[in-house]
Structure formats: C-alpha cells, structure tokens
PDB file of C-alpha atoms and ligand atoms in Angstrom:
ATOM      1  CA  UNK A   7       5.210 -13.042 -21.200  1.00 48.00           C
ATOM      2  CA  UNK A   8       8.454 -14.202 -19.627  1.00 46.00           C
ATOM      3  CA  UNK A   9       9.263 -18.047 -20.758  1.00 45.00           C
ATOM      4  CA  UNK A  10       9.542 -20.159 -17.646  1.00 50.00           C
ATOM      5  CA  UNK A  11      12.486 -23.105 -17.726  1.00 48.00           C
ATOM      6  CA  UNK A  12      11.060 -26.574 -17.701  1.00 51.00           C
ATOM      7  CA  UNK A  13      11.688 -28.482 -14.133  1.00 48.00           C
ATOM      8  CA  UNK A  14      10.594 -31.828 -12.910  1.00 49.00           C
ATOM      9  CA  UNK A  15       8.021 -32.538 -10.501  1.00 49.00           C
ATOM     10  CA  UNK A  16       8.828 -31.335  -6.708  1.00 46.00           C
ATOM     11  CA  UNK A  17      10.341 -34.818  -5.121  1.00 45.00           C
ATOM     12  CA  UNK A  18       7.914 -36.364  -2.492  1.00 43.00           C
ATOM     13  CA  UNK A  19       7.755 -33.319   0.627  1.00 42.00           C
ATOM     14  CA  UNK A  20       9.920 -34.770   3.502  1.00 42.00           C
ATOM     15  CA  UNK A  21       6.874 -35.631   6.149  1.00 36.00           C
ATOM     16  CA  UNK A  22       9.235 -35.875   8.959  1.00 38.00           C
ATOM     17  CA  UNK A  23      11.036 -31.995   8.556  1.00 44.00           C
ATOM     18  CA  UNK A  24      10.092 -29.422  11.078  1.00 46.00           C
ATOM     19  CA  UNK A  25       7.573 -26.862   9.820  1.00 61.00           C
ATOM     20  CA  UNK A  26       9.208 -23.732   8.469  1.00 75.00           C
ATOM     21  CA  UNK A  27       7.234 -20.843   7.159  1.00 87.00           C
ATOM     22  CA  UNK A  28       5.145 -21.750   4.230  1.00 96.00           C
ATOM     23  CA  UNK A  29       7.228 -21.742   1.082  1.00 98.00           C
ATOM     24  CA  UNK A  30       4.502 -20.778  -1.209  1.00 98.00           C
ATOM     25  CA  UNK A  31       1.836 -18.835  -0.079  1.00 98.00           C
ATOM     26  CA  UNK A  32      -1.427 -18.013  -2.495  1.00 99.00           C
ATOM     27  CA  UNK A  33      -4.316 -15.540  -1.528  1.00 99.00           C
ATOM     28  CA  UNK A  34      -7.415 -14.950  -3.030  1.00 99.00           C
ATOM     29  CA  UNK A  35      -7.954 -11.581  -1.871  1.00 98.00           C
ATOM     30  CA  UNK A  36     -11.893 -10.747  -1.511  1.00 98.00           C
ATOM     31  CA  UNK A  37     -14.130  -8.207   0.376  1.00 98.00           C
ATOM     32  CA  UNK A  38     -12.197  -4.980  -1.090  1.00 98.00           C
ATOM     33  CA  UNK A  39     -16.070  -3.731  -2.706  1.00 98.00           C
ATOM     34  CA  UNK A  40     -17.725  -4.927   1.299  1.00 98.00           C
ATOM     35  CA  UNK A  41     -15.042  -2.329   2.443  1.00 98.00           C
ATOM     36  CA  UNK A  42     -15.485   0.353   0.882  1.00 98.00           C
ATOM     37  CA  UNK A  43     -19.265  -0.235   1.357  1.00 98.00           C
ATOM     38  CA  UNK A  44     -19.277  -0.103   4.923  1.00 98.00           C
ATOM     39  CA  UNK A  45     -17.591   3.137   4.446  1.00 98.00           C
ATOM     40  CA  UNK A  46     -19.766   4.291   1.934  1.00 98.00           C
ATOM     41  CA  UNK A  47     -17.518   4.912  -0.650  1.00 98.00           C
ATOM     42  CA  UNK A  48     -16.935   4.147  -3.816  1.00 97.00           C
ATOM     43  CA  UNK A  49     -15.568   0.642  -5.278  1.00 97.00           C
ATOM     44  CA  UNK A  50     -12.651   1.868  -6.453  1.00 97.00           C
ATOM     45  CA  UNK A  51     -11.728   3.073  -3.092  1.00 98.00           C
ATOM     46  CA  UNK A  52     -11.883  -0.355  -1.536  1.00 98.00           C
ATOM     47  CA  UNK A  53      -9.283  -1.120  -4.151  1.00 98.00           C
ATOM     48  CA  UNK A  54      -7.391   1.419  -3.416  1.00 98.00           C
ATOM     49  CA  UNK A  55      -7.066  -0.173   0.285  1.00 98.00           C
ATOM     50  CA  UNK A  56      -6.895  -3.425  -1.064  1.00 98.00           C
ATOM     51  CA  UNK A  57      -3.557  -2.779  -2.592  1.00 98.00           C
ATOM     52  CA  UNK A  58      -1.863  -0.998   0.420  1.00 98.00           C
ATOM     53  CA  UNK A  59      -2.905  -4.613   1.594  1.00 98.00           C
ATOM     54  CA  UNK A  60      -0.925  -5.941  -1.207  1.00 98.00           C
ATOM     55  CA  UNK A  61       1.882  -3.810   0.245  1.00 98.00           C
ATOM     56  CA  UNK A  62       1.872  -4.555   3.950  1.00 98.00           C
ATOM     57  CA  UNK A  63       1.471  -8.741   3.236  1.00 98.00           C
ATOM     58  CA  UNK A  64       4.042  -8.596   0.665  1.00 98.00           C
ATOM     59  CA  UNK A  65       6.382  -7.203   3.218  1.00 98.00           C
ATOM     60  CA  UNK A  66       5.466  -9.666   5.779  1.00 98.00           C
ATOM     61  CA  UNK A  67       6.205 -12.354   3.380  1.00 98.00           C
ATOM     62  CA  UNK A  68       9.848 -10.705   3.324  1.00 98.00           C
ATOM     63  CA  UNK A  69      10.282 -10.835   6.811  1.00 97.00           C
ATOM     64  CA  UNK A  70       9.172 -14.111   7.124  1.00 96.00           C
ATOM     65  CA  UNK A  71      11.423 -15.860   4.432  1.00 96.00           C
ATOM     66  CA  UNK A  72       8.108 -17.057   2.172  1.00 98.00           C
ATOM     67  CA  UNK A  73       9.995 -17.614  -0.933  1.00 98.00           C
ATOM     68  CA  UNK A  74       6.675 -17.194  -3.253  1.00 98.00           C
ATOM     69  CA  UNK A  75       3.493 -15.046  -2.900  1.00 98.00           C
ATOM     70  CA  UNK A  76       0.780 -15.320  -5.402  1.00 99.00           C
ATOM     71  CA  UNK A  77      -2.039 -13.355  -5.422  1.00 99.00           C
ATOM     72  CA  UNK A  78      -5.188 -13.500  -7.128  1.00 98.00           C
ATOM     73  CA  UNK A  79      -5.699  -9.441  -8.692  1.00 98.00           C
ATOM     74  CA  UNK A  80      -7.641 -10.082 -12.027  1.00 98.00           C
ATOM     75  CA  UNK A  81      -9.643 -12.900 -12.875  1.00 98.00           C
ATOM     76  CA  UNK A  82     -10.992 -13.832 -16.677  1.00 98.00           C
ATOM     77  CA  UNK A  83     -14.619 -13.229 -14.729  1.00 98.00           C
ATOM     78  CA  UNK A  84     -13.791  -9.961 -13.683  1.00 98.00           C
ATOM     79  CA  UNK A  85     -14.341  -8.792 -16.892  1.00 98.00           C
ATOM     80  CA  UNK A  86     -18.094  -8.646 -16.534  1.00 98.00           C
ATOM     81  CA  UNK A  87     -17.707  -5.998 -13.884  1.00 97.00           C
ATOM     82  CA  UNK A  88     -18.626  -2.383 -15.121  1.00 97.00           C
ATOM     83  CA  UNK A  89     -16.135  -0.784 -17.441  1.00 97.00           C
ATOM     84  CA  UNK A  90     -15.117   2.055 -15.048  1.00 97.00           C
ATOM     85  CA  UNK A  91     -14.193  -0.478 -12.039  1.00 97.00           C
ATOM     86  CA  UNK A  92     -11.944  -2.612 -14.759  1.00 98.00           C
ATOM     87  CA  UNK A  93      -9.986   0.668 -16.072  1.00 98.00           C
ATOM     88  CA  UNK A  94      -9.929   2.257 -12.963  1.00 97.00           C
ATOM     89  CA  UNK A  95      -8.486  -1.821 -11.249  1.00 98.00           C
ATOM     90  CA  UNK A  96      -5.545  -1.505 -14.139  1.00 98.00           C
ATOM     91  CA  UNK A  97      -5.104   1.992 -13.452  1.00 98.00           C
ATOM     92  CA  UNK A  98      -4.795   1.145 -10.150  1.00 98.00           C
ATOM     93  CA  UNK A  99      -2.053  -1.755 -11.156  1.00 98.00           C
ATOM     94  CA  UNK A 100       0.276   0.437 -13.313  1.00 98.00           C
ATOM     95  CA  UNK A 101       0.584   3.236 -10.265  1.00 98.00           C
ATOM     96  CA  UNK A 102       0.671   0.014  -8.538  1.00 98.00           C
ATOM     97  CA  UNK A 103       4.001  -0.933  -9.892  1.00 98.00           C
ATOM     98  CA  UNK A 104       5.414   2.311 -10.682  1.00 97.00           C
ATOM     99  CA  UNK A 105       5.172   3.039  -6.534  1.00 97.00           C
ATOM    100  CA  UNK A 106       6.550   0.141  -5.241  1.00 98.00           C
ATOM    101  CA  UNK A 107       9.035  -0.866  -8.043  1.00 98.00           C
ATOM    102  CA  UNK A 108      11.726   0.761  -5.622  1.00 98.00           C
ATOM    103  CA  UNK A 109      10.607  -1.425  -2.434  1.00 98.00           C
ATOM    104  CA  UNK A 110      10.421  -4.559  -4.410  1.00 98.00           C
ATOM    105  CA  UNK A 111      14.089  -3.698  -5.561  1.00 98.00           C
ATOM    106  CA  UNK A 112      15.119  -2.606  -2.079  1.00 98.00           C
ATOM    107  CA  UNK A 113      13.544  -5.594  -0.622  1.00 98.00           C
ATOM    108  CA  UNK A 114      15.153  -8.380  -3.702  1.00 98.00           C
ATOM    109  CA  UNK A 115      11.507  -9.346  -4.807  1.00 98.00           C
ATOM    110  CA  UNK A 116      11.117 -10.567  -8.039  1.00 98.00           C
ATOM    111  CA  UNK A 117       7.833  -9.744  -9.676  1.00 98.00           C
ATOM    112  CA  UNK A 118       6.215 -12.446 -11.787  1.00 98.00           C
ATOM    113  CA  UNK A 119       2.546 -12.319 -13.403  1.00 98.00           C
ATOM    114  CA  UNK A 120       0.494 -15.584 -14.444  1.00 98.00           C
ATOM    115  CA  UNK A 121      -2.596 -15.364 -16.864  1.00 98.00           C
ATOM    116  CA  UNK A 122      -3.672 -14.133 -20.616  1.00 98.00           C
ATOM    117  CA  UNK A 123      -1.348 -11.198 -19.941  1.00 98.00           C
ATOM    118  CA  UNK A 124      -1.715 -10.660 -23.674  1.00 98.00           C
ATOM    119  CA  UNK A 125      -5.529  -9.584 -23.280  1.00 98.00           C
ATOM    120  CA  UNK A 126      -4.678  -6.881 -20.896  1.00 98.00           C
ATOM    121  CA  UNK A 127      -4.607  -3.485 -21.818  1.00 98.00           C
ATOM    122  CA  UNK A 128      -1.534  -2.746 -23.044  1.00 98.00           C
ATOM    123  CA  UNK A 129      -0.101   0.085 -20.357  1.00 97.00           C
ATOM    124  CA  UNK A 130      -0.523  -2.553 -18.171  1.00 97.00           C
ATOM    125  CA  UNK A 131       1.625  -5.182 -20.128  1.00 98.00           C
ATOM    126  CA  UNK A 132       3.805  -2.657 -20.696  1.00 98.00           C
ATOM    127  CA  UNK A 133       4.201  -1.842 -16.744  1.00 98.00           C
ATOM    128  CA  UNK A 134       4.149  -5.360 -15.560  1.00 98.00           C
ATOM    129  CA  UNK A 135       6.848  -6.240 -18.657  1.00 98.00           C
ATOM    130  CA  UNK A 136       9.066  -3.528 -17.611  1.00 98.00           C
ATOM    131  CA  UNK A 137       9.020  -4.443 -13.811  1.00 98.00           C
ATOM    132  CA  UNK A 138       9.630  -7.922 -14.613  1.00 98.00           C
ATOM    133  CA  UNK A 139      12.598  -7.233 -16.500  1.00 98.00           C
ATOM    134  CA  UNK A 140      14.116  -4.664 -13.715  1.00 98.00           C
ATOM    135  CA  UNK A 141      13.416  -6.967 -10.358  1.00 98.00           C
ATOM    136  CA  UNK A 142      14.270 -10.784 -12.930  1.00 98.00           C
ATOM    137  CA  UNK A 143      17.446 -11.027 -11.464  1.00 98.00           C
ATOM    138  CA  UNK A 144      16.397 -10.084  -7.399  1.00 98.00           C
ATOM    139  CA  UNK A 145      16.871 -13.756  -5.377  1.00 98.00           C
ATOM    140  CA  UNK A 146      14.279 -12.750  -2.502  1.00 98.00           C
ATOM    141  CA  UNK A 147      10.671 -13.566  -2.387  1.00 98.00           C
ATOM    142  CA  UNK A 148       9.003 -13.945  -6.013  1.00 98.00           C
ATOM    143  CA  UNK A 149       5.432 -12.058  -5.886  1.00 98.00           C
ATOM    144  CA  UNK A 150       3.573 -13.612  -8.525  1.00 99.00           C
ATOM    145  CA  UNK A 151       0.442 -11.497  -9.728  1.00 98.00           C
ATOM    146  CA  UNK A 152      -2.981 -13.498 -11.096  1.00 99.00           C
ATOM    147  CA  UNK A 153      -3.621 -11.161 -13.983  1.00 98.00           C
ATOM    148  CA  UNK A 154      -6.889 -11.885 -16.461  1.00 98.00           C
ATOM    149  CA  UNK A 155      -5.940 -15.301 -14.710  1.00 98.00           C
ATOM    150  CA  UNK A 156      -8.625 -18.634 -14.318  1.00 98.00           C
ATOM    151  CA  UNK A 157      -7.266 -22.318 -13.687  1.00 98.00           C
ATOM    152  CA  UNK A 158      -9.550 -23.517 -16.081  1.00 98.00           C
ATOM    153  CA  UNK A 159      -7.794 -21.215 -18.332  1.00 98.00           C
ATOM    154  CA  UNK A 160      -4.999 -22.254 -17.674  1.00 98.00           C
ATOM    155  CA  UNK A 161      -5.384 -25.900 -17.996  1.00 98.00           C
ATOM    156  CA  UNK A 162      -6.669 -25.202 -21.302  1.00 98.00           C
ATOM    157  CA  UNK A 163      -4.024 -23.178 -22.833  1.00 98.00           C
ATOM    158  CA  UNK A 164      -1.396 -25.964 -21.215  1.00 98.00           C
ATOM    159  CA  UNK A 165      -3.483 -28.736 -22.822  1.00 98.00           C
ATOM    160  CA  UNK A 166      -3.428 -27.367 -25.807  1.00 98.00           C
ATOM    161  CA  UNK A 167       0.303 -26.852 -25.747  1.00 98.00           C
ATOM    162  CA  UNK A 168       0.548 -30.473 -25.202  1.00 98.00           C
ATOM    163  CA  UNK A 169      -1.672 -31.000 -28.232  1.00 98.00           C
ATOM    164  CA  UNK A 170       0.708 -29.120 -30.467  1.00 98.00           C
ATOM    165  CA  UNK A 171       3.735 -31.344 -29.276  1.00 97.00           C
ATOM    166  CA  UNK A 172       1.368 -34.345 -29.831  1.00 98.00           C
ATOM    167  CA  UNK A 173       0.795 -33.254 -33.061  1.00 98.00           C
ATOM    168  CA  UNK A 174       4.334 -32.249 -34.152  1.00 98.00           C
ATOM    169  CA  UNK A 175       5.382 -35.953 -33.025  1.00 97.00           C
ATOM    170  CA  UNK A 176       7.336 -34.312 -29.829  1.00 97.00           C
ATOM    171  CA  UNK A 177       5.624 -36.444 -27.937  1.00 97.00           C
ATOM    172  CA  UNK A 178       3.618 -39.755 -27.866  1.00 98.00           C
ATOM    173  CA  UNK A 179       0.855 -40.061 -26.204  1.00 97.00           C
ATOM    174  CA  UNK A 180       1.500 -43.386 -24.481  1.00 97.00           C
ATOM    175  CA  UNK A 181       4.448 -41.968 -22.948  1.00 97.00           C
ATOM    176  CA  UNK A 182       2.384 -38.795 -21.951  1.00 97.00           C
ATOM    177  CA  UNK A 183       2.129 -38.424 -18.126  1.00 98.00           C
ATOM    178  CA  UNK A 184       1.019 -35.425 -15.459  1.00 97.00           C
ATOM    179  CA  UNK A 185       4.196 -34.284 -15.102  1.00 97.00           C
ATOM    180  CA  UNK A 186       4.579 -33.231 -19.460  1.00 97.00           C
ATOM    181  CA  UNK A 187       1.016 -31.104 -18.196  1.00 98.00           C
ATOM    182  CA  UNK A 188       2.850 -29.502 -15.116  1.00 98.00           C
ATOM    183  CA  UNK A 189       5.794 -28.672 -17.507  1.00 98.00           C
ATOM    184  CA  UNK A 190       2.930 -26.391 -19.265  1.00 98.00           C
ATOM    185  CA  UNK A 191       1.669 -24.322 -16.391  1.00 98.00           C
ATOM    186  CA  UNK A 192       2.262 -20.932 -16.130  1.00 98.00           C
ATOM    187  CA  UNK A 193       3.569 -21.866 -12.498  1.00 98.00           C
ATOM    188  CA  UNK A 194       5.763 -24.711 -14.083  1.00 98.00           C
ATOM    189  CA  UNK A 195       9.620 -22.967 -12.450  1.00 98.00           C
ATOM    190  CA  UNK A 196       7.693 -23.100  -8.898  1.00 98.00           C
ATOM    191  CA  UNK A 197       6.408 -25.437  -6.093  1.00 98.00           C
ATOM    192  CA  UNK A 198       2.468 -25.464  -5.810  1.00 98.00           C
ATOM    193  CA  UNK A 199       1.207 -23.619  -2.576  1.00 98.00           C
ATOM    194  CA  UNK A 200       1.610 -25.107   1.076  1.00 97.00           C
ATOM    195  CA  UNK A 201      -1.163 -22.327   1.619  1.00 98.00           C
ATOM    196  CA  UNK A 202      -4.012 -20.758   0.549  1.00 98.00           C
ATOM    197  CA  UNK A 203      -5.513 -17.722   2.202  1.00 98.00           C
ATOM    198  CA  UNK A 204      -9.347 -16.118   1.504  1.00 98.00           C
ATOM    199  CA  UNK A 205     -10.804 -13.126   2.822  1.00 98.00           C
ATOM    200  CA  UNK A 206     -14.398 -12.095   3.605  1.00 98.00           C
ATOM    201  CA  UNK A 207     -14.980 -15.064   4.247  1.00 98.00           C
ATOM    202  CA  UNK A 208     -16.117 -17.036   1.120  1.00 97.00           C
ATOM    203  CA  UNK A 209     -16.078 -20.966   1.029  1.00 97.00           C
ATOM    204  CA  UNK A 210     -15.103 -21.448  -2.691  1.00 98.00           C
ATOM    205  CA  UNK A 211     -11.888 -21.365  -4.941  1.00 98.00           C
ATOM    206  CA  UNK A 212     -13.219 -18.964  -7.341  1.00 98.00           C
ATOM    207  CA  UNK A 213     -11.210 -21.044 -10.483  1.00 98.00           C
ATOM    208  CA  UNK A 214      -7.686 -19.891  -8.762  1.00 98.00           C
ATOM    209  CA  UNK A 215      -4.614 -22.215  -9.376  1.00 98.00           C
ATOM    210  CA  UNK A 216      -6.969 -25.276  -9.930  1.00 98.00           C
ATOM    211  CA  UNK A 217      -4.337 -27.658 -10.283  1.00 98.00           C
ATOM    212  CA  UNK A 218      -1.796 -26.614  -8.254  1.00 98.00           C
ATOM    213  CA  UNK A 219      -4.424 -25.936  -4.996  1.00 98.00           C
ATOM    214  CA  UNK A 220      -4.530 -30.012  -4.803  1.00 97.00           C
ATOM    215  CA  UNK A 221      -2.997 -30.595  -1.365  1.00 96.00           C
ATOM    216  CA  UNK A 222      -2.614 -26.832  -0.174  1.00 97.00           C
ATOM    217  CA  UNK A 223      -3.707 -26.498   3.062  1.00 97.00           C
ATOM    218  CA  UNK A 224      -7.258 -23.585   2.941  1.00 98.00           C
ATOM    219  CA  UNK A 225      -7.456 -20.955   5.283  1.00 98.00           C
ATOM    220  CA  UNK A 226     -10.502 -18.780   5.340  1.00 98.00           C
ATOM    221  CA  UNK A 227     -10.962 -15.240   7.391  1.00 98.00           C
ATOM    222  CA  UNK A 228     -13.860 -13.737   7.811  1.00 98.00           C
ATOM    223  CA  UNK A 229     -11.561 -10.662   7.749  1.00 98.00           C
ATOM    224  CA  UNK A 230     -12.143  -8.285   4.410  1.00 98.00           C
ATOM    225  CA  UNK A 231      -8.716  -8.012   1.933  1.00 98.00           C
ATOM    226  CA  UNK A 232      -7.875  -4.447   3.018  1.00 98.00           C
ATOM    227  CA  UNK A 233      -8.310  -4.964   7.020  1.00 98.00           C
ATOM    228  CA  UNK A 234      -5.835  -8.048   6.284  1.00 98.00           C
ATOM    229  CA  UNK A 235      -2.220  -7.598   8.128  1.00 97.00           C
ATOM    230  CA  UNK A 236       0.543  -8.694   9.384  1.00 97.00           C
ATOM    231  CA  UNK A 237      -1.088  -9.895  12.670  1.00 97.00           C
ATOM    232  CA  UNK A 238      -3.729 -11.666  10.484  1.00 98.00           C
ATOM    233  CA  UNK A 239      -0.768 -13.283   7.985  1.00 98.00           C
ATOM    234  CA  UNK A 240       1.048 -14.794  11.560  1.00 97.00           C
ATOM    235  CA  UNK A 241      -2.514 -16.061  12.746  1.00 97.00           C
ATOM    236  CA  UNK A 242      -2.800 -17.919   9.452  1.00 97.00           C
ATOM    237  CA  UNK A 243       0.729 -19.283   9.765  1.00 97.00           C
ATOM    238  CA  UNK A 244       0.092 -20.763  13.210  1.00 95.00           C
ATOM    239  CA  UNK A 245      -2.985 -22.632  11.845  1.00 96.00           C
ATOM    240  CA  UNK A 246      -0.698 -23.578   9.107  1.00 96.00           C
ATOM    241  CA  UNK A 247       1.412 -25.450  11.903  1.00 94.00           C
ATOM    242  CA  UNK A 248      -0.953 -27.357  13.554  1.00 93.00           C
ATOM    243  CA  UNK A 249      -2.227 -29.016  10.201  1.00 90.00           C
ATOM    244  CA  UNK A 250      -0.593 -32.643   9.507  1.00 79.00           C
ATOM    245  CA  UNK A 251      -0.437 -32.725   6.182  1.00 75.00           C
ATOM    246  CA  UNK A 252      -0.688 -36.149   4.962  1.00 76.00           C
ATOM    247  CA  UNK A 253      -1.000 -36.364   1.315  1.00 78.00           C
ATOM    248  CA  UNK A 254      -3.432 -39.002   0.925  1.00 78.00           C
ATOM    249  CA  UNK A 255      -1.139 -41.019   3.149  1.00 79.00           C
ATOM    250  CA  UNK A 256      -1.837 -41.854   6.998  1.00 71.00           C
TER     251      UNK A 256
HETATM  252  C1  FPP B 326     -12.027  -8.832  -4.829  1.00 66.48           C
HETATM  253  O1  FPP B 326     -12.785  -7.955  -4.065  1.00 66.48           O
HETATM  254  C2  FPP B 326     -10.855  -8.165  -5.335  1.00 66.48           C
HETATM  255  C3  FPP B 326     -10.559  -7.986  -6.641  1.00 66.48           C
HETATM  256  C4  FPP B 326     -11.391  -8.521  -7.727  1.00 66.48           C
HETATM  257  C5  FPP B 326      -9.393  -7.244  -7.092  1.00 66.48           C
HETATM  258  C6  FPP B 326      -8.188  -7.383  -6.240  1.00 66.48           C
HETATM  259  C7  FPP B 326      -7.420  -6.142  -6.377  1.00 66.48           C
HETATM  260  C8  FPP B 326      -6.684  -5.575  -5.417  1.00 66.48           C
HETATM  261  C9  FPP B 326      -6.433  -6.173  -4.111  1.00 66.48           C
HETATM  262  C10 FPP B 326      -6.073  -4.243  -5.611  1.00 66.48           C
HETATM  263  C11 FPP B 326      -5.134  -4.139  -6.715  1.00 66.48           C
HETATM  264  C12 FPP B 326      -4.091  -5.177  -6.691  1.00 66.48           C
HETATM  265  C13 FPP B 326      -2.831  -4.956  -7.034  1.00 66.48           C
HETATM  266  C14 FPP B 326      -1.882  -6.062  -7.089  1.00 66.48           C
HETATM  267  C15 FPP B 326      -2.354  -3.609  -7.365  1.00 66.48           C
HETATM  268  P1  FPP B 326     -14.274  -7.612  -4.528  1.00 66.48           P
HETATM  269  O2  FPP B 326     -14.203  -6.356  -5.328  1.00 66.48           O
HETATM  270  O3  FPP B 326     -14.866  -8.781  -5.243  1.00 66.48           O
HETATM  271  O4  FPP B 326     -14.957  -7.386  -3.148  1.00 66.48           O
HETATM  272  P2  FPP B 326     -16.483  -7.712  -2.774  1.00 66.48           P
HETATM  273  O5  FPP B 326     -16.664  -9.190  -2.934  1.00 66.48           O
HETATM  274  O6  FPP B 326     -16.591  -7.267  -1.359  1.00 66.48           O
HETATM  275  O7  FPP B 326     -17.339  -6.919  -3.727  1.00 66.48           O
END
C-alpha cells in the first residue's frame, strides 16, 4: 500500500550501550475470545476490549519513547473464523481508526499496516489508506498494524519479488545475499523487534514476523489482550532489562 524506501541492514547493535526502552516493540495480542468468555459475552465484545487495549499500550509506547509498535490484528488464518466475527473484526478496525485518528495526530504517531492489505475489504483499505496518508508525515512512534498478515506470507511475496529482479537480469544470483531479501519485507524502512510480547499465555509464534523475530527477546503473560496495561507493558520492559542479549556471541 505505501512503498517503503530501500535501507541497508541495521549495523551490528552496540553490546556495550546502556539499555534504553525497547526500540521496536511487537505483540501478538491473544485471549480477547477467553475474555469475553469469562464474561459471558459475545466474541465480538472481547474485541471490542481488545482494542481499548490497543489504545491504552499504544499510549504507553508514547510515553515511553518506543519508536515502533507492531501489532498482530489480522492474520491470513483468521479467515477461517465465522463470517460474522471477520466483518464485525474490520468493522471494528474502520471505527477503530476513525476514533483515534485525532489521538494518533495529537500524539505524532504515524500509522503503518503490513500484510495482503489488497485482500481486505475495501472500507477497510480505504480507512487504513486514508489514515496513513493524514499521520505519514507525524515523527513520533510508528504503530504498525498486522493486517491479513503471515511471515510465511510474507517471505513468499518478498521471494518472489526477488525472482522477478532475477529474472529481469536486476540481479545475479551469485551476488544475491540476505540483505537483497530484507530489502523486500514489508518491514524493510524499520529495525526488527528488540521485543516480542504474547498474551494468554500461548508458547508459539503463530507465523508473526518470522524473519524479523530472529534474535527478539519473547515475553509471554499469562495475562488475556484486553486486561493488558500499562503496569503489565513496564513489567515486560523490566524483564526486557535483565536479558543479555548476545547474538549468538558470548
Ligand atoms: C486474538 O484473540 C485476537 C485477534 C485475532 C484479533 C485482535 C484484534 C484486536 C485486539 C482488536 C482490534 C484491533 C485493532 C487494531 C482495532 P482471540 O480471538 O484468538 O482470543 P482467544 O484465543 O481467547 O479466542
């Protein structure tokens, strides 16, 4: 949807620098359905809390001086859900946006969105294309929304865009290295996560950011998406700290 500039690889991280916040924090946001269950409402509802979750973290993030926060909304699997959770989920995106376009302008966030945005339905793409365009030049913290989004997905579509340059004699593939495949990620313009957040509790990656996810430090709560705070962000944070993160060296 929105062409991303082509950047090298991050340089090496400097092991030796004080820990700052994270600079790129994912989430895979789970346990909205649990919620509302406990409750005994409907689905929908748990949503419903789920993005006035959204909200508060997003905030946080703010406050903190996280530069990036990507969150996992819509995954290619989430199709298979019933047809009135789906439309009601992108209803639930376009009020979404139209409610908090004015806080993400107040607050200098620039909204991003990763996945087959193409295959969404298209008051969504038209929402998400608008609020891109309004908050594009805002400096603050970039929130990135997963949308119809699935690494594997994604690794295929940037394969195959390597493919084409292959085949168009752009680019030889002797001289082809990881970093021509980075340059084809929908998160190419930004550094890969320091952290990963899950809710409820689950011990898997659920196909989120496959690639980039390669030496992010994981963080699991046993804490359900909606009842997830600010508190719960800070706890995270601290854990964050106390990791040395080595990559692969000693
Ligand atoms: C997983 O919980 C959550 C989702 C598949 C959707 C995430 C959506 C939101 C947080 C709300 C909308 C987001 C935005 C950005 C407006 P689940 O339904 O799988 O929960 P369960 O595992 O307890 O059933």
């Amino acid at each position: 949807m929105t062409a991303q500039p082509t950047v090298p690889l991050d340089p090496a991280p400097d092991l030796r620098a004080t820990p700052g916040p994270p600079r790129h924090l994912a989430i895979i946001m789970d346990g909205n359905g649990r919620w509302a269950k406990e409750r005994g409402l409907p689905r929908i509802r748990g949503h419903q809390a789920g993005a006035h979750a959204v909200r508060m973290v997003t905030e946080a993030c703010c406050e903190l001086g996280i530069e990036y926060l990507t969150v996992y909304a819509f995954s290619t699997e989430n199709w298979k859900r019933p047809a009135e959770e789906v439309m009601a989920l992108f209803g639930l995106l376009e009020h979404f946006i139209a409610a908090e376009l004015p806080t993400l302008m107040e607050n200098n966030v620039q909204l991003q969105a990763i996945g087959r945005l193409r295959e969404l339905p298209i008051n969504a793409q038209c929402a998400l294309e608008d609020a891109i365009r309004k908050t594009s030049t805002n400096t603050g913290l970039t929130l990135v929304l997963a949308l119809n989004y699935s690494g594997r997905a994604e690794l295929e579509d940037a394969i195959r865009e390597v493919c084409q340059d292959v085949a168009a004699g752009r680019l030889l593939p002797e001289v082809f290295t990881q970093e021509h495949l980075r340059n084809h990620l929908y998160t190419r313009a930004w550094p890969d996560p320091d952290l990963l957040i899950r809710t409820s509790g689950e011990m898997r990656l659920s196909n989120f950011l496959l690639w980039q996810l390669s030496y992010t430090e994981l963080y699991v709560t046993p804490k359900l998406w909606p009842d997830f705070g600010k508190a719960d962000l800070l706890e995270a944070i601290q854990e964050f700290h106390r990791r040395q993160r080595r990559y692969g060296g000693i």
